[in-house]
PDB file of C-alpha atoms in Angstrom:
ATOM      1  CA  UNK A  27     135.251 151.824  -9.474  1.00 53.00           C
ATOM      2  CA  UNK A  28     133.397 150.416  -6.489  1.00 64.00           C
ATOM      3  CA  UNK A  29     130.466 148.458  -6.289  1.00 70.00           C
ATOM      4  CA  UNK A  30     127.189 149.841  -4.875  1.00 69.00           C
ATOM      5  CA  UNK A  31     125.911 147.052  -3.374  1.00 72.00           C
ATOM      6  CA  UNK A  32     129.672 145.714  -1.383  1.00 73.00           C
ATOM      7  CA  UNK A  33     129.246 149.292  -0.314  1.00 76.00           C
ATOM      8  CA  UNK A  34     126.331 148.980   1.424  1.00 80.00           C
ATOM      9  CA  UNK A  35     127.198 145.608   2.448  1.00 81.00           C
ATOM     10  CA  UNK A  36     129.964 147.448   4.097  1.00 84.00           C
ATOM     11  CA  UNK A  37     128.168 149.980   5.609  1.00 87.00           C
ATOM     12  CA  UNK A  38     125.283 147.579   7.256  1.00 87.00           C
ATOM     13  CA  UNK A  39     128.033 145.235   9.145  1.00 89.00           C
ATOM     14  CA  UNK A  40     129.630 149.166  10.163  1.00 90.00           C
ATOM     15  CA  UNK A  41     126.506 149.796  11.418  1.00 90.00           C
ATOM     16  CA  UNK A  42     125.579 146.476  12.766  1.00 93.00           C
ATOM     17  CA  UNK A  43     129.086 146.335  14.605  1.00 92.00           C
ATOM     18  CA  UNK A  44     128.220 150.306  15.845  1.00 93.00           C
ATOM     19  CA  UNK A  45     124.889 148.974  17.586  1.00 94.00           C
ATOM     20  CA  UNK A  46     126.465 145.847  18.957  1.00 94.00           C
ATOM     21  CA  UNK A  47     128.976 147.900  20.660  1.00 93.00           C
ATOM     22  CA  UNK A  48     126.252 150.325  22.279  1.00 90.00           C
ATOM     23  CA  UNK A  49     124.108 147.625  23.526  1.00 91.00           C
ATOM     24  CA  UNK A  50     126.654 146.245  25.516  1.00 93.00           C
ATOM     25  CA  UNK A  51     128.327 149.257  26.670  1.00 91.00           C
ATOM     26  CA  UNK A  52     124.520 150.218  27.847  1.00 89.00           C
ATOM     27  CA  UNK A  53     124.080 146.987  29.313  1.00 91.00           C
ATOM     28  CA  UNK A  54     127.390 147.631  31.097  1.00 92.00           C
ATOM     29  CA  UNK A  55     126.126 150.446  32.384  1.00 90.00           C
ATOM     30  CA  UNK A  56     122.921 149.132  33.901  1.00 91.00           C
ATOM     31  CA  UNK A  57     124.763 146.404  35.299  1.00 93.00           C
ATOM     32  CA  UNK A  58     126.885 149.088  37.194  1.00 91.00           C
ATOM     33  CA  UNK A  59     123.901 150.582  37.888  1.00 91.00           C
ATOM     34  CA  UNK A  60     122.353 147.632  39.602  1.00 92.00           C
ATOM     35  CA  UNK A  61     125.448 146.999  41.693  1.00 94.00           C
ATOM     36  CA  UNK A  62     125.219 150.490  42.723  1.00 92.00           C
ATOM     37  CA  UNK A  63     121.660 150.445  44.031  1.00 93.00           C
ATOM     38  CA  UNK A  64     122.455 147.178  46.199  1.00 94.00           C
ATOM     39  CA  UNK A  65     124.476 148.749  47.727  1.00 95.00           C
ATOM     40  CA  UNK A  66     122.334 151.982  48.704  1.00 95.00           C
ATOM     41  CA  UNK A  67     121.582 152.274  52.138  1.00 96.00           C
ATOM     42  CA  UNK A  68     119.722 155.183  53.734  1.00 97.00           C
ATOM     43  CA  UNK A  69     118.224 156.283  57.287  1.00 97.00           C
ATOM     44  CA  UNK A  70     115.671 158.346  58.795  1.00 96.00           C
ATOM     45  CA  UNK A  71     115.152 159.293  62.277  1.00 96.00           C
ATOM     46  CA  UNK A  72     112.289 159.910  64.173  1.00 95.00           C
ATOM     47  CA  UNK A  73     111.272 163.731  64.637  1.00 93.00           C
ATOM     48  CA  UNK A  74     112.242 162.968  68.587  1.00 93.00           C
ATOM     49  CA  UNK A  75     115.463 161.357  67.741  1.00 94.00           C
ATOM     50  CA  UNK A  76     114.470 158.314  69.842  1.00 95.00           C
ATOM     51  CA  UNK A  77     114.881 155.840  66.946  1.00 97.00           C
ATOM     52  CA  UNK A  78     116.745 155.716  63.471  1.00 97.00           C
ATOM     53  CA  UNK A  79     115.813 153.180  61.526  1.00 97.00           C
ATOM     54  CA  UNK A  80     118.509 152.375  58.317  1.00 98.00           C
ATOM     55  CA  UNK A  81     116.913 150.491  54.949  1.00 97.00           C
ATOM     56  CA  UNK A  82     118.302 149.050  51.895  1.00 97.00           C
ATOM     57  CA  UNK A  83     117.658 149.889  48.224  1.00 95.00           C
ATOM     58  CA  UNK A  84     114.336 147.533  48.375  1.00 95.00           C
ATOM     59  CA  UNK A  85     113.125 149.444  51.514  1.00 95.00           C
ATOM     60  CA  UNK A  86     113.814 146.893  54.214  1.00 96.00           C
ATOM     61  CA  UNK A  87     114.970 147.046  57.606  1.00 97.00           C
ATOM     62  CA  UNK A  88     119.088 146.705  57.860  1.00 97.00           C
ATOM     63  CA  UNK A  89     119.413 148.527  61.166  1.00 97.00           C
ATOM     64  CA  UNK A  90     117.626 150.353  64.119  1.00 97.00           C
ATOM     65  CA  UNK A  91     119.046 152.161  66.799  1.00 97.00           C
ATOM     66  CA  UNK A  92     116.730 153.178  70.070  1.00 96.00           C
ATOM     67  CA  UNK A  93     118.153 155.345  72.439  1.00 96.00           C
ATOM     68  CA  UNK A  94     117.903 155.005  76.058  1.00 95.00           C
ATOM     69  CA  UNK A  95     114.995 157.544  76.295  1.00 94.00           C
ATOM     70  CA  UNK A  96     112.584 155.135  75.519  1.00 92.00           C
ATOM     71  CA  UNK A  97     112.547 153.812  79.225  1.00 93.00           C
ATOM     72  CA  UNK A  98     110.811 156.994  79.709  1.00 94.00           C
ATOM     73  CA  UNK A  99     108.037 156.323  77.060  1.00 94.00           C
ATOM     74  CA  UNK A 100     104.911 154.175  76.493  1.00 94.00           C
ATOM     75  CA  UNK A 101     104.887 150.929  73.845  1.00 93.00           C
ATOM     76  CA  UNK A 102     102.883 153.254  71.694  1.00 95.00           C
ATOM     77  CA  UNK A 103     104.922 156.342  71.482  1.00 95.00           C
ATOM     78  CA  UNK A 104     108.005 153.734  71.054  1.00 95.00           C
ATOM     79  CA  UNK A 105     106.231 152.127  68.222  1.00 95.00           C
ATOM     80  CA  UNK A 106     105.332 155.508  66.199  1.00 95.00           C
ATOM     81  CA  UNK A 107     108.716 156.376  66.972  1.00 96.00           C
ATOM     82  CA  UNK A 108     110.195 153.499  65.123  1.00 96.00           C
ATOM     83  CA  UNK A 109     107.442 153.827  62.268  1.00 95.00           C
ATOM     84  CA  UNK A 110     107.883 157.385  61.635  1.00 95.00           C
ATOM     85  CA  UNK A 111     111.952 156.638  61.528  1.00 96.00           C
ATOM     86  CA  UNK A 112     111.431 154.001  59.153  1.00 97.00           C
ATOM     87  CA  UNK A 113     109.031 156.469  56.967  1.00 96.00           C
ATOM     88  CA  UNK A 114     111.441 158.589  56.933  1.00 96.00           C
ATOM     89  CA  UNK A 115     114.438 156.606  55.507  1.00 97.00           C
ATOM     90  CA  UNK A 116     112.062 154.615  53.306  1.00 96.00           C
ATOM     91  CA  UNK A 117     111.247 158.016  51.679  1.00 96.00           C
ATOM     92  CA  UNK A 118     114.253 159.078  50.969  1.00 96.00           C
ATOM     93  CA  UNK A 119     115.154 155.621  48.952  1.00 96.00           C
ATOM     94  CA  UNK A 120     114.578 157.872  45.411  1.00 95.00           C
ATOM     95  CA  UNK A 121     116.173 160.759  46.007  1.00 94.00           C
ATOM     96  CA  UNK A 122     119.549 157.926  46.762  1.00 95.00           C
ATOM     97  CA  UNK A 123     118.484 156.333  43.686  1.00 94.00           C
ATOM     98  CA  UNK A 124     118.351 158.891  41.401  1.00 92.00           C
ATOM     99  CA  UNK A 125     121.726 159.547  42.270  1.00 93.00           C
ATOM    100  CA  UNK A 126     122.892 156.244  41.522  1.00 92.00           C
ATOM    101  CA  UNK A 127     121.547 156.412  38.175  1.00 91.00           C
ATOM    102  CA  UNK A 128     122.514 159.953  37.446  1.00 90.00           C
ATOM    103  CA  UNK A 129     125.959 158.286  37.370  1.00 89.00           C
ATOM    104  CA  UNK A 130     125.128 155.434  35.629  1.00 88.00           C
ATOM    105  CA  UNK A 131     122.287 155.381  33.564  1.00 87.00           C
ATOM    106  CA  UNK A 132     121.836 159.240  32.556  1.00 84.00           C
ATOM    107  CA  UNK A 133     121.468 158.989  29.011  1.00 83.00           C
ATOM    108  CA  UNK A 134     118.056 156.861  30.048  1.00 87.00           C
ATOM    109  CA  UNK A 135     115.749 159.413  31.692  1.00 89.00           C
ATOM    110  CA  UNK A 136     112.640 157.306  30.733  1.00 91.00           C
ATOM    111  CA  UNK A 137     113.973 153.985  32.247  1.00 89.00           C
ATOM    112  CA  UNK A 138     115.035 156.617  35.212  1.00 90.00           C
ATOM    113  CA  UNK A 139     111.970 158.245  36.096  1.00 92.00           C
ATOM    114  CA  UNK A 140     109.929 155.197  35.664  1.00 92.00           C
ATOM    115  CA  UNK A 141     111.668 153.283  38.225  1.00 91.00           C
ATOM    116  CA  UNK A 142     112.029 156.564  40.516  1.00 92.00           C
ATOM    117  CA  UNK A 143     107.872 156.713  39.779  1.00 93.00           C
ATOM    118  CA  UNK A 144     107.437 153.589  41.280  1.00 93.00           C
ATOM    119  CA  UNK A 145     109.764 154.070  44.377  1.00 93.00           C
ATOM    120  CA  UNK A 146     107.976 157.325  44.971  1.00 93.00           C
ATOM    121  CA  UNK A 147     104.652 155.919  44.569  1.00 93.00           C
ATOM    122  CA  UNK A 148     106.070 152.693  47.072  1.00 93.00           C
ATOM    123  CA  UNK A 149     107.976 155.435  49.787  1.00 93.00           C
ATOM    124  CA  UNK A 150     105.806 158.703  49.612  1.00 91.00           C
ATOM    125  CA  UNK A 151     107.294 161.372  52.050  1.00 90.00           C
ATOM    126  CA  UNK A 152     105.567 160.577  55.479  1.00 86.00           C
ATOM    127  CA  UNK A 153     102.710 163.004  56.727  1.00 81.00           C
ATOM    128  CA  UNK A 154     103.137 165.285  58.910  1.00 76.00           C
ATOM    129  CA  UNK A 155     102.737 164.381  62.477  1.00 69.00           C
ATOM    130  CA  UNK A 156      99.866 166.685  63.868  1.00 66.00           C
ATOM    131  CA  UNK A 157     101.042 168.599  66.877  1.00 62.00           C
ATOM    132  CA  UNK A 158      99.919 167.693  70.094  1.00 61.00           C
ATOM    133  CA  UNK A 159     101.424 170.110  72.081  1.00 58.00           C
ATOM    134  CA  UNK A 160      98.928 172.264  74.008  1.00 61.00           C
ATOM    135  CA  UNK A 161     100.100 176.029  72.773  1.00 61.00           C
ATOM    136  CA  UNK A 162     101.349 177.129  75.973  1.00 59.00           C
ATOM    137  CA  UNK A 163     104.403 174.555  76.268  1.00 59.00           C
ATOM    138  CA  UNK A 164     105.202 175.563  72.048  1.00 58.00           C
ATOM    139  CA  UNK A 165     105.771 179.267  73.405  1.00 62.00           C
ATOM    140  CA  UNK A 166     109.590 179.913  72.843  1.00 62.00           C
ATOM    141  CA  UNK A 167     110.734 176.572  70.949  1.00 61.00           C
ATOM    142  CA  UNK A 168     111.866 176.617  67.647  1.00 61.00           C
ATOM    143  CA  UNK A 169     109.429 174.227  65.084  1.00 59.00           C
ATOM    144  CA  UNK A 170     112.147 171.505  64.529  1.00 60.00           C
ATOM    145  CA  UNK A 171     112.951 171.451  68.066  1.00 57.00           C
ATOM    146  CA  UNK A 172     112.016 167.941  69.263  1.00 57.00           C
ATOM    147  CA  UNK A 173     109.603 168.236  72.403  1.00 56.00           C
ATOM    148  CA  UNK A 174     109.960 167.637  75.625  1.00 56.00           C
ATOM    149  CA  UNK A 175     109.245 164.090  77.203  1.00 57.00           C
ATOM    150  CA  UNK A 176     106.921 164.569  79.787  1.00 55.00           C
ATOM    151  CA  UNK A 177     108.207 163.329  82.896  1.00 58.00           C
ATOM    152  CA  UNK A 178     106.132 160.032  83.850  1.00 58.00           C
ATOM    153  CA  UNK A 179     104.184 160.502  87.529  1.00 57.00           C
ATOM    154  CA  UNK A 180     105.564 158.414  90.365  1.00 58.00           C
ATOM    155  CA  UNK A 181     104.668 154.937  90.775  1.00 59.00           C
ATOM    156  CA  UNK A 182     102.484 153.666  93.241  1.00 57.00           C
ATOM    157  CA  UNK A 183     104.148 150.988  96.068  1.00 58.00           C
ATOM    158  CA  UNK A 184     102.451 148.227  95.555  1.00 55.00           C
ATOM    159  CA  UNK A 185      99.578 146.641  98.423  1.00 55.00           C
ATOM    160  CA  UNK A 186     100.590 144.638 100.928  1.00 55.00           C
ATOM    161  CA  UNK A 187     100.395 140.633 100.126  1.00 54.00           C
ATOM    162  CA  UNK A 188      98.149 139.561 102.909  1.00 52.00           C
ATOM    163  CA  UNK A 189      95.016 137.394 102.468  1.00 50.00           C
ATOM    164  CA  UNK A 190      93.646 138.770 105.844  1.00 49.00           C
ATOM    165  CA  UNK A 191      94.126 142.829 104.541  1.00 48.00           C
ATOM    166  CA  UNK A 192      91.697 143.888 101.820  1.00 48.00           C
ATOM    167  CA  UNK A 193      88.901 146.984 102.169  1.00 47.00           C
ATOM    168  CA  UNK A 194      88.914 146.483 106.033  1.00 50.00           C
ATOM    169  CA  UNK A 195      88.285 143.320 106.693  1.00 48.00           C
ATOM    170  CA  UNK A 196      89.088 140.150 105.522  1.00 51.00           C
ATOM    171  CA  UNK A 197      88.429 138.970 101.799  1.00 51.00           C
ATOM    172  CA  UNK A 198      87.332 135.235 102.666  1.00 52.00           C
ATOM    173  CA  UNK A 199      85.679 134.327 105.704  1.00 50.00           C
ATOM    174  CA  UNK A 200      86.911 131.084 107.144  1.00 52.00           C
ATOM    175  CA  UNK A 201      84.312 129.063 109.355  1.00 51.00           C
TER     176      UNK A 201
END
């Protein structure tokens, strides 16, 4: 006959030994899963392809890339260029990640969606750029076509360098 209570005994170290062995196969798994994300890496373009801007897992700036066509461009539209690229990549940072974890971590959908939450809530999907295009130069091109740079007008030759030469006459009058 066995005894009740060695029994038990037996069955509380089977059961100790049972959790034991999950929490470090789980912990194996996250640990995977956290090598994974480092190494996530994402990019966006800009809706005019003039930059692409590449992020890691925490969002920042690994790599840009500016084509030549920005020689044809003002510092402004270069710099909402660049932002809207890096929008761009930055949002797409938990769609990556819940990939990563889908492999790794998919038994944990809590522990998933609250750290996709707070990516999301960190990288929102940019806003729409408003376009600026007068309706007569939209006639004909598709909507993810990227517009046309306006060509910039001809510079000006600069004035001549000389003291004596201003509005007609000269600028100082010497006595």
């Amino acid at each position: 006959m066995s005894d009740p209570i060695s029994d038990k005994a037996e069955t509380a170290v089977a059961r100790v030994d049972q959790l034991v062995a999950q929490a470090k196969e789980k912990a194996q798994r996250y640990r995977a899963m956290q090598q994974a994300i480092e190494q996530v890496s994402v990019s966006g373009a800009s809706k005019d392809g003039t930059a692409t801007v590449t992020v890691d897992s925490a969002g920042n700036v690994t790599g840009l890339r500016i084509t030549d066509r920005v020689r044809e461009m003002s510092g402004d539209q270069v710099a909402k260029a660049v932002l809207s690229a890096l929008r761009t990549a930055q949002s797409k940072l938990p769609e990556r990640l819940g990939e990563v974890m889908a492999d790794t971590i998919a038994d944990d959908p809590r522990t998933r969606d609250v750290i996709l939450g707070s990516y999301r809530a960190k990288f929102p999907e940019p806003e729409p750029e408003p376009d600026r295009t007068p309706p007569a130069a939209r006639i004909g091109r598709l909507p993810d076509e990227p517009e046309a740079t306006p060509p910039r007008p001809p510079r000006r030759p600069a004035p001549p360098d000389d003291d004596d030469e201003g509005f007609g006459g000269p600028v100082m009058i010497r006595e």
